mmCIF file of C-alpha atoms in Angstrom:
data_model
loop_
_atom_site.group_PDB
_atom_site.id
_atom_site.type_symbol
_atom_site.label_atom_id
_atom_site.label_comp_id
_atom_site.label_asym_id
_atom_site.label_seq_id
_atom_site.Cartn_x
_atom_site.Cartn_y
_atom_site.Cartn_z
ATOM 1 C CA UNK A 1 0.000 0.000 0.000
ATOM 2 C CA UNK A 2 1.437 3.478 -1.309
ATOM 3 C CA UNK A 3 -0.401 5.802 0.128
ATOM 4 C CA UNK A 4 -3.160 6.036 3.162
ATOM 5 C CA UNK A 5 -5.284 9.064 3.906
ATOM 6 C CA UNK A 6 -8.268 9.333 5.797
ATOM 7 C CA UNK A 7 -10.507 12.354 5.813
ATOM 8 C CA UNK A 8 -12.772 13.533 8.372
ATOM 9 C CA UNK A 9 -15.169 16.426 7.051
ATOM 10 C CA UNK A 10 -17.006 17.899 9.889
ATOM 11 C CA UNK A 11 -19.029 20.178 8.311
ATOM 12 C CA UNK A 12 -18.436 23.429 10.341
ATOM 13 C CA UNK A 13 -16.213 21.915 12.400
ATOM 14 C CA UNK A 14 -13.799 21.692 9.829
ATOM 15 C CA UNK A 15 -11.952 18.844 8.334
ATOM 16 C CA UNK A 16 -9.284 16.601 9.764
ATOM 17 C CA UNK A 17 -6.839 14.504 7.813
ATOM 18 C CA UNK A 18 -4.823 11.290 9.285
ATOM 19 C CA UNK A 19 -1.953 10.777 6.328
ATOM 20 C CA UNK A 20 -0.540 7.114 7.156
ATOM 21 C CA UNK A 21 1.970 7.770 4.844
ATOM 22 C CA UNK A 22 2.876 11.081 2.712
ATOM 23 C CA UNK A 23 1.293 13.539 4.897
ATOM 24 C CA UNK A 24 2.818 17.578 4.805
ATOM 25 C CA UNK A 25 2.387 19.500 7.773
ATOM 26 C CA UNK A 26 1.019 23.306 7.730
ATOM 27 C CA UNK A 27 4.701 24.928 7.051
ATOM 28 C CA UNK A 28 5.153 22.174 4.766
ATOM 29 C CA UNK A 29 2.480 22.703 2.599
ATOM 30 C CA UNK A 30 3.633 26.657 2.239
ATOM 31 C CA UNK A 31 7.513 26.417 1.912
ATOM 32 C CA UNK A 32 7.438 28.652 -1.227
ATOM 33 C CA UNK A 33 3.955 29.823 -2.490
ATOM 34 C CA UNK A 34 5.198 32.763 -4.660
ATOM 35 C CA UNK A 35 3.597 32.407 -7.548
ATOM 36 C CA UNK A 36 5.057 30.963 -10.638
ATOM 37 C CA UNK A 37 4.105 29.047 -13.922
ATOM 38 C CA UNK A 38 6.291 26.124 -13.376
ATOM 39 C CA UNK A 39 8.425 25.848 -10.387
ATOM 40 C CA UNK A 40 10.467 27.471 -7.356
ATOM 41 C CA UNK A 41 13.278 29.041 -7.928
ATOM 42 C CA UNK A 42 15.748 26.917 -6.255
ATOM 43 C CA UNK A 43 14.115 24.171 -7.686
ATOM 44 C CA UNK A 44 15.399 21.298 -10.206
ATOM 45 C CA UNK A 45 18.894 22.006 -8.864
ATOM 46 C CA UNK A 46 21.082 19.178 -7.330
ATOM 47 C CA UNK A 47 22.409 20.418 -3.730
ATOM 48 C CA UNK A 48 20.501 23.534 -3.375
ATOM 49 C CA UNK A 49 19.974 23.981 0.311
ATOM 50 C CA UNK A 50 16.306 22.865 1.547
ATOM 51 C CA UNK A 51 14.331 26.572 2.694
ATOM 52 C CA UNK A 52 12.527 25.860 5.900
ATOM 53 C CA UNK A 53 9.217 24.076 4.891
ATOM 54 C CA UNK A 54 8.743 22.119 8.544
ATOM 55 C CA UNK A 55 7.957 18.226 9.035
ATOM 56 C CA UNK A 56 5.826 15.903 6.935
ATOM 57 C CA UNK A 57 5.803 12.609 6.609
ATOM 58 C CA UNK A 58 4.017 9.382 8.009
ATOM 59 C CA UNK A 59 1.177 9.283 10.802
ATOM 60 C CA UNK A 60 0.201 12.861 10.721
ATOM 61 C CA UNK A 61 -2.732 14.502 11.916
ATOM 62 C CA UNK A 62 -4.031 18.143 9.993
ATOM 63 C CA UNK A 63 -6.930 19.957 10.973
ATOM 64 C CA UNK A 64 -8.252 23.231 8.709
ATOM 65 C CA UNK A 65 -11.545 25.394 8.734
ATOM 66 C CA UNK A 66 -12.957 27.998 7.009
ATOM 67 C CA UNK A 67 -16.236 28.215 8.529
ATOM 68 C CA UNK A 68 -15.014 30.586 11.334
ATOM 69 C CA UNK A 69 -15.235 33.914 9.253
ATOM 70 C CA UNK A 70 -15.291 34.909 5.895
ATOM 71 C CA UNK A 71 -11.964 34.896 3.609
ATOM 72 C CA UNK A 72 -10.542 32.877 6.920
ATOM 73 C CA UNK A 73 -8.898 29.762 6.912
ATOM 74 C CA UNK A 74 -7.487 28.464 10.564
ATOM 75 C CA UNK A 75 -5.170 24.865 10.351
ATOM 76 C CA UNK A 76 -2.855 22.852 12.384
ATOM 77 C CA UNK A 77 -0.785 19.673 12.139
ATOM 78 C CA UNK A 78 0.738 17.429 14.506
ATOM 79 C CA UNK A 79 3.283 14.603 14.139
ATOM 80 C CA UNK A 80 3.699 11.980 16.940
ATOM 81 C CA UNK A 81 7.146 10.625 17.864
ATOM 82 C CA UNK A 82 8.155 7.793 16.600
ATOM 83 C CA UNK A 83 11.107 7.089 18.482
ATOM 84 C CA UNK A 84 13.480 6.757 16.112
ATOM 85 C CA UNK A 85 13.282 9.558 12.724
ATOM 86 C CA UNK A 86 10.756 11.607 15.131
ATOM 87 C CA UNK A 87 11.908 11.064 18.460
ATOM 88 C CA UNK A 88 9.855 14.185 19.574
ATOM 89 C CA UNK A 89 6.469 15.270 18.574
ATOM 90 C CA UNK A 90 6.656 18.206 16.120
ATOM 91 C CA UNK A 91 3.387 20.528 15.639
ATOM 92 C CA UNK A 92 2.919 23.767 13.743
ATOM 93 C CA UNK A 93 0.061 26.069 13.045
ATOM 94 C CA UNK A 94 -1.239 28.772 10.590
ATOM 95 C CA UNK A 95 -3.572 31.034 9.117
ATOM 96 C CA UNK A 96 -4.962 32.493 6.108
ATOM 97 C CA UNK A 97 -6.791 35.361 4.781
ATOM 98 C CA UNK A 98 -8.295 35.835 1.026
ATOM 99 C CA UNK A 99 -11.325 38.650 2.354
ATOM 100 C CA UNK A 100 -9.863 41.189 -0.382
ATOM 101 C CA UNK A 101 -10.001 40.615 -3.948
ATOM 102 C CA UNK A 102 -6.957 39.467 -5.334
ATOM 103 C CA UNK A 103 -5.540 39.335 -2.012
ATOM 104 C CA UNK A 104 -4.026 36.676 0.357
ATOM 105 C CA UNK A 105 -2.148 36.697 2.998
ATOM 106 C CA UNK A 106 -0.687 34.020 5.353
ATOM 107 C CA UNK A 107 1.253 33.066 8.883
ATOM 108 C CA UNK A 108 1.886 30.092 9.987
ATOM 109 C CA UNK A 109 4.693 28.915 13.236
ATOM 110 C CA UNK A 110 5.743 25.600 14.751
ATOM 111 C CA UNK A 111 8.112 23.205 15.643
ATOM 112 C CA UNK A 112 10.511 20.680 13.937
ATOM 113 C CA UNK A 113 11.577 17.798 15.898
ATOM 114 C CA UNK A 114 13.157 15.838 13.148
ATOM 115 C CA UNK A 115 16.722 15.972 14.559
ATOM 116 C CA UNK A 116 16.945 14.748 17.607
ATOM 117 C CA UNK A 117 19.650 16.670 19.052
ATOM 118 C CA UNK A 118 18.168 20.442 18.168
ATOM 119 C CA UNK A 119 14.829 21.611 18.027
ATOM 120 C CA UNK A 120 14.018 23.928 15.328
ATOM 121 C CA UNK A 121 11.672 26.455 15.636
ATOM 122 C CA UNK A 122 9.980 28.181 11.860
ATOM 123 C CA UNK A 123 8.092 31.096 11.335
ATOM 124 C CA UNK A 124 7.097 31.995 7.990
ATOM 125 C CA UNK A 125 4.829 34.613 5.847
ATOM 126 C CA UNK A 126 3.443 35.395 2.421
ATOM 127 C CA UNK A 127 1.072 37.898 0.341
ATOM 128 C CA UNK A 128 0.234 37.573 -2.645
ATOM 129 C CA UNK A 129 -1.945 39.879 -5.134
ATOM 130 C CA UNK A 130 -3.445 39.536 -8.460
ATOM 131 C CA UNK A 131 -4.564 42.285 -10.212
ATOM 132 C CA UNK A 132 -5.911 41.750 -14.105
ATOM 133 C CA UNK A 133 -3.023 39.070 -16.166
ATOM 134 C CA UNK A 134 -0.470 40.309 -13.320
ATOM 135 C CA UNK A 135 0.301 38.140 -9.554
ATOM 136 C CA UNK A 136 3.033 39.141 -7.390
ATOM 137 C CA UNK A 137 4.281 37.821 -4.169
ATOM 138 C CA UNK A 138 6.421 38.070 -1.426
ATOM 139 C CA UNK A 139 7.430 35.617 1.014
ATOM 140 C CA UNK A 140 9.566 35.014 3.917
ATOM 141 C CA UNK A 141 10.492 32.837 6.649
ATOM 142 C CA UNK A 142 13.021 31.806 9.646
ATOM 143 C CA UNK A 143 14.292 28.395 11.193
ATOM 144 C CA UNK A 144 15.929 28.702 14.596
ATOM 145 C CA UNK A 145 17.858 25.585 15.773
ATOM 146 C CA UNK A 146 18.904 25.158 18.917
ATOM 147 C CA UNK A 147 22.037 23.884 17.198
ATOM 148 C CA UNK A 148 25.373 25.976 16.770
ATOM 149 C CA UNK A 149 25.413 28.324 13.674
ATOM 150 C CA UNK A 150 22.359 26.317 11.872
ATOM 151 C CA UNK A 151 19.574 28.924 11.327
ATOM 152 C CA UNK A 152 18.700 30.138 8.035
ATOM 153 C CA UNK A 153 16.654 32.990 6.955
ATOM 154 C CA UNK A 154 14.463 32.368 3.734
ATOM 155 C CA UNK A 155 12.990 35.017 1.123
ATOM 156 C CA UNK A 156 11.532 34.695 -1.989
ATOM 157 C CA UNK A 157 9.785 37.043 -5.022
ATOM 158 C CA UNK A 158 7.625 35.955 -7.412
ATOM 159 C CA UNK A 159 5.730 37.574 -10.840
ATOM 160 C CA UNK A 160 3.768 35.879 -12.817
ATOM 161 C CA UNK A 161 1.722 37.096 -16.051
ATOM 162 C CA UNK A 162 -0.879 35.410 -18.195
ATOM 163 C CA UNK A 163 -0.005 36.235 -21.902
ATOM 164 C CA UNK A 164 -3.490 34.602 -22.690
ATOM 165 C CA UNK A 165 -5.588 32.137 -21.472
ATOM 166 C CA UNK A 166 -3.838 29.644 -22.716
ATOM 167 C CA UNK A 167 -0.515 30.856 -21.290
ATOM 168 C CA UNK A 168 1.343 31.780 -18.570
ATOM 169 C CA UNK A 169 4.823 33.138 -17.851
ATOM 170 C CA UNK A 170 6.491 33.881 -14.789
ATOM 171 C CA UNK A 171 10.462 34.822 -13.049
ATOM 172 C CA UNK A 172 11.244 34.104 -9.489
ATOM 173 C CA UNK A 173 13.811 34.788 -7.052
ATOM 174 C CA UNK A 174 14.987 33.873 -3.319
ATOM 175 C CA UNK A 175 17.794 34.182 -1.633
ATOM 176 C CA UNK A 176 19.122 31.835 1.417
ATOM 177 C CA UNK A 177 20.710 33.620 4.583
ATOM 178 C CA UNK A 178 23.079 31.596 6.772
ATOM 179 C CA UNK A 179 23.746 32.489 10.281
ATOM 180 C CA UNK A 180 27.232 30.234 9.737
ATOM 181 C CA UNK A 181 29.672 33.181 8.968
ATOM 182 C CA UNK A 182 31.450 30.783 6.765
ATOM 183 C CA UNK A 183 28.734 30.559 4.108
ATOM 184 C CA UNK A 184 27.515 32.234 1.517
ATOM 185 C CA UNK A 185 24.333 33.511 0.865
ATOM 186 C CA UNK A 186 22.434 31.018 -1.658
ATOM 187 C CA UNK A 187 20.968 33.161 -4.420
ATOM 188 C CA UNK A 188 18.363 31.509 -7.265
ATOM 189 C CA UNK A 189 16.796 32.808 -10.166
ATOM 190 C CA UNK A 190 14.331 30.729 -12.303
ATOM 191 C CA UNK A 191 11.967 31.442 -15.164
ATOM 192 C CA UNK A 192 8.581 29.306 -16.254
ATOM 193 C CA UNK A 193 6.525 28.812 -18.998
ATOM 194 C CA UNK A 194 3.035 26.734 -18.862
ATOM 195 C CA UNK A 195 0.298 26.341 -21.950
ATOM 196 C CA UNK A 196 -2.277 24.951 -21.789
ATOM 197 C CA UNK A 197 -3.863 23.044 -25.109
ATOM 198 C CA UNK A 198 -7.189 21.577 -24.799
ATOM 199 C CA UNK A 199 -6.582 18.666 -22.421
ATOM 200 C CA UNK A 200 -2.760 18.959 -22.512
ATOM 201 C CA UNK A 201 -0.784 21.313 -20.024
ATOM 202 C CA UNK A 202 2.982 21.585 -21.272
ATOM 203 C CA UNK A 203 5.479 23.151 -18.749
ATOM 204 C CA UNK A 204 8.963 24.164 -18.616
ATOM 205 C CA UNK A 205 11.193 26.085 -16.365
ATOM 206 C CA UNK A 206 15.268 27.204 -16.023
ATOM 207 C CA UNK A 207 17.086 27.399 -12.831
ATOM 208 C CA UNK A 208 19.773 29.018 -11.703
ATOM 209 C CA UNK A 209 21.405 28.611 -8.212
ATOM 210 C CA UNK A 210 24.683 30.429 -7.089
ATOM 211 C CA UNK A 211 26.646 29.377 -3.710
ATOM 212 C CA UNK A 212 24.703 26.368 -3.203
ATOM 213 C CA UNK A 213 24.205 25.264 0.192
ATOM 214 C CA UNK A 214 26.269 28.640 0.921
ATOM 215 C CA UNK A 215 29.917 27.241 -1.122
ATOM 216 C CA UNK A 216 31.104 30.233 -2.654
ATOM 217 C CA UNK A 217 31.347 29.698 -6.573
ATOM 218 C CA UNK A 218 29.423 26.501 -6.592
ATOM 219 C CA UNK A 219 27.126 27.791 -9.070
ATOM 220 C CA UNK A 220 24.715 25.387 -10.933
ATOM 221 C CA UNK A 221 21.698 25.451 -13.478
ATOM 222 C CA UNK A 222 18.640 22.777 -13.977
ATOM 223 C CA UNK A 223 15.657 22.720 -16.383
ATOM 224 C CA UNK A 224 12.735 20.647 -16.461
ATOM 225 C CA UNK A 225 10.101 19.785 -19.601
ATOM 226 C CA UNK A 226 6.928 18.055 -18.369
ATOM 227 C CA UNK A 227 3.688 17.380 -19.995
ATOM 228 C CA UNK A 228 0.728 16.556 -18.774
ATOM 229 C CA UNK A 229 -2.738 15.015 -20.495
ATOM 230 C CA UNK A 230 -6.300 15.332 -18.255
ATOM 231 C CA UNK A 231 -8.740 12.499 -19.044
#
């Protein structure tokens, strides 16, 4: 069995999710959610340095509702130890607001208790706006581990612009601050392309990372081509 998910919907209660295997915590689910046409920045690039996204993974619980107020969307995940990858219980939560047309805006906060030996502590926030073919976004976000020199500061741009209806282009950016004085800061730049063709949806995108996982002059590029066919 690949994949187990069980859904609760609650009606106004909300909606909780047990995810057996696969599951992606609140943080998880918004590591980078500037928008874009194809994919992150720092994405498609071998040894670019992971942005703080929090836990996900097997035997998690999530819990979201929007019935509280209008434009308002209130979730939370938890992950049980395990003993062994999770020997700690790690648990985040977060918010979200879309009350403004073209709007949204979101905070979420928790704990990462993946490494046994430091907790890690993330914070993160986004807005986003869409106005006519345009969508711009901002986002950014901290880890603090309780380990020596190991936090990282994440932020990220994104612009994206919808030639037609058909298609969509978009350039991203983010940057990677280390608080390790011996590292560089990780920059990426990317650029997307998406069209859309009846039932087909082609996509492509260019990467470009410099000072990967903070080495000075370790400067790489990736692409990827994917299409995909709705039945």
């Amino acid at each position: 069995m690949d994949t187990r998910i069980l859904a609760i919907d609650m009606g106004d209660s909300g909606t909780l999710t047990f995810s057996g295997t696969g599951g992606s915590s609140v943080l998880n689910a918004i590591d980078d959610v500037t928008p874009t046409a194809g994919e992150e920045s720092w994405d498609d690039v071998t040894g670019a340095s992971a942005i703080p996204g929090g836990t996900g993974g097997d035997n998690m619980f999530h819990y979201s509702n929007s019935s509280l107020m209008d434009g308002m969307t209130i979730s939370a995940s938890y992950t049980p130890s395990n003993g062994t990858a999770e020997v700690e219980s790690s648990s985040d939560y977060g918010i979200k607001y879309t009350g403004i047309d073209g709007l949204t805006v979101g905070l979420a906060q928790g704990t990462d208790e993946t490494d046994p030996t430091a907790t890690v502590d993330i914070s993160n926030m986004y807005v986003t706006y869409a106005m006519d073919a345009f969508t711009v976004g901002y986002q950014a976000s901290e880890s603090d581990s309780e380990a020596t020199n190991a936090d990282k500061d994440f932020t990220a741009l994104g612009l994206s612009y919808a030639v037609s209806e058909e298609m969509s282009v978009s350039l991203n950016t983010s940057t990677v601050d280390y608080e390790n004085a011996t590292l560089s800061d990780q920059e990426a730049t990317g650029i997307s392309v998406s069209y859309v063709m009846g039932s087909m949806t082609l996509k492509a995108n260019h990467n470009t990372v410099d000072n990967i996982a903070g080495a000075a002059t370790n400067d790489k590029s990736g692409y990827a081509l994917g299409l995909t066919f709705a039945f």
